[in-house]
Amino acid sequence: MRRSDKEINDPGMISQIIGKCQVCRLGLAKDNVPYIIPVSFGYDGTSLYVHTAKSGKKIEFFEANPKVCLEFEHGVNLKPHDNDPCSWSFSFQSVIGSGVISELTDPEEIISALQLIMKQYSNQEWSFTGESIKSLRIWKISIESLSGKQSKDMVSA
């Protein structure tokens, strides 16, 4: 990372940032064509879980190339400057990572992943039945790397 003064090395802090996020953006590629999508997600500290419909464009990309890029951001605020347009900046925390995506097929793993996704947003346990999960697919991203970055004003936040 070019700006080591903004780097986050603490895995616990990276997990905290991910825990505060509402959206993860996935960077995908198929036939040398990039594609970025926002997804809801669940996170267990080593893997990310996302759900999709039974078919669609992102599934085509997942199946063509299982390597994905992850992006999270939190606390983003514009910091304008009154006199110098080159002094405008942002307050932020972000996490970038990479991993490999695969589909979950075991019903117990699917329900566990759905619990993690719902925990990200509701911090509550939910019930899922075999019938309720028939209309979706669940995907696991095995995380290979994560790195964090934050603006200087967020260091003590």
XYZ file of C-alpha atoms in Angstrom:
157
model
C 0.000 0.000 0.000
C 1.398 3.349 -1.024
C 0.070 5.225 2.031
C 1.215 3.097 4.949
C 0.003 5.818 7.343
C -3.568 4.903 6.322
C -3.111 1.122 6.340
C -5.082 -1.086 8.727
C -3.159 -4.211 9.700
C -5.263 -5.414 12.621
C -7.547 -8.312 11.491
C -9.939 -7.507 14.341
C -10.354 -3.943 13.132
C -10.892 -5.159 9.568
C -13.640 -7.479 10.849
C -15.202 -4.577 12.778
C -15.329 -2.455 9.635
C -16.933 -5.297 7.665
C -19.428 -5.739 10.503
C -20.533 -2.105 10.150
C -21.088 -2.320 6.385
C -24.435 -2.692 4.678
C -23.120 -3.550 1.215
C -20.229 -5.482 -0.255
C -19.239 -4.863 -3.839
C -17.950 -7.819 -5.806
C -15.607 -7.366 -8.733
C -16.041 -10.158 -11.276
C -14.615 -10.944 -14.703
C -15.759 -13.122 -17.592
C -14.148 -13.306 -21.025
C -11.966 -10.311 -20.134
C -15.060 -8.213 -19.310
C -15.280 -6.688 -15.808
C -18.515 -6.538 -13.802
C -19.113 -4.957 -10.380
C -22.197 -5.715 -8.293
C -23.383 -4.664 -4.845
C -24.579 -7.563 -2.668
C -25.926 -8.163 0.799
C -23.680 -10.546 2.691
C -22.807 -12.501 5.787
C -19.299 -12.780 7.209
C -17.820 -15.320 9.623
C -14.253 -14.033 9.876
C -12.829 -16.237 7.113
C -15.556 -16.430 4.467
C -18.242 -14.251 2.967
C -21.694 -15.553 2.024
C -24.058 -14.107 -0.587
C -27.357 -15.198 -2.057
C -28.702 -14.974 -5.568
C -31.756 -15.936 -7.539
C -31.623 -19.247 -9.392
C -30.167 -17.630 -12.529
C -28.802 -14.318 -13.697
C -25.832 -12.373 -14.966
C -23.755 -12.572 -11.776
C -24.110 -16.365 -11.731
C -22.772 -16.476 -15.285
C -19.742 -14.518 -14.069
C -19.320 -16.690 -10.925
C -19.321 -19.840 -13.043
C -17.007 -18.441 -15.731
C -14.370 -17.230 -13.261
C -14.579 -18.073 -9.553
C -11.956 -15.468 -8.576
C -13.582 -12.379 -7.066
C -12.556 -9.061 -5.574
C -14.360 -7.718 -2.483
C -14.853 -4.082 -1.463
C -16.395 -2.620 1.688
C -16.588 1.000 2.839
C -17.771 2.609 6.039
C -18.007 6.125 7.483
C -17.620 7.850 4.135
C -18.048 11.612 4.435
C -16.975 14.364 2.077
C -14.571 16.862 3.650
C -14.703 20.032 1.549
C -12.181 22.866 1.832
C -13.313 26.495 1.609
C -10.408 27.863 -0.432
C -8.530 25.053 -2.146
C -10.312 22.544 -4.398
C -7.225 20.294 -4.288
C -7.584 20.035 -0.500
C -10.979 18.367 -0.614
C -10.908 14.828 0.768
C -12.981 12.071 2.342
C -13.247 10.600 5.785
C -13.510 6.808 5.367
C -12.661 3.254 6.299
C -12.418 0.617 3.585
C -11.520 -3.015 3.118
C -10.424 -4.640 -0.123
C -9.901 -8.347 -0.580
C -9.904 -11.300 -2.887
C -11.232 -14.806 -2.765
C -12.723 -17.741 -4.589
C -16.481 -18.246 -4.865
C -18.280 -21.592 -4.847
C -21.885 -22.612 -4.479
C -23.145 -24.241 -1.307
C -25.392 -27.247 -1.872
C -25.672 -28.839 1.567
C -28.978 -27.701 3.168
C -27.388 -27.273 6.619
C -24.586 -25.103 5.191
C -27.140 -23.067 3.235
C -29.219 -22.390 6.345
C -26.089 -21.518 8.339
C -25.032 -19.072 5.615
C -28.501 -17.497 5.538
C -28.293 -17.047 9.313
C -24.993 -15.189 8.873
C -26.465 -12.985 6.154
C -29.454 -12.113 8.338
C -27.216 -11.536 11.369
C -25.326 -8.872 9.406
C -28.539 -6.861 9.133
C -30.778 -7.852 12.019
C -28.580 -9.406 14.712
C -31.379 -11.926 15.180
C -31.764 -15.667 14.532
C -34.306 -16.656 11.871
C -35.980 -19.905 10.837
C -35.580 -21.249 7.334
C -37.251 -24.292 5.864
C -36.301 -26.406 2.892
C -39.250 -24.878 1.078
C -38.181 -21.296 1.806
C -34.708 -21.779 0.319
C -35.785 -23.399 -2.940
C -35.987 -20.091 -4.810
C -32.399 -19.024 -4.172
C -28.782 -20.063 -4.389
C -26.147 -19.487 -1.718
C -22.499 -18.820 -2.462
C -19.426 -18.942 -0.254
C -16.416 -16.757 -0.923
C -13.322 -18.281 0.658
C -11.300 -15.172 1.447
C -7.661 -15.292 0.389
C -6.656 -11.746 1.356
C -8.041 -8.639 3.069
C -6.448 -5.240 3.581
C -7.832 -2.146 5.230
C -7.349 1.563 4.813
C -8.691 4.614 6.629
C -8.414 8.365 6.591
C -6.237 9.866 9.296
C -9.265 11.282 11.139
C -10.682 7.747 11.515
C -7.574 6.335 13.234
C -9.027 6.901 16.706
C -12.674 6.416 15.678
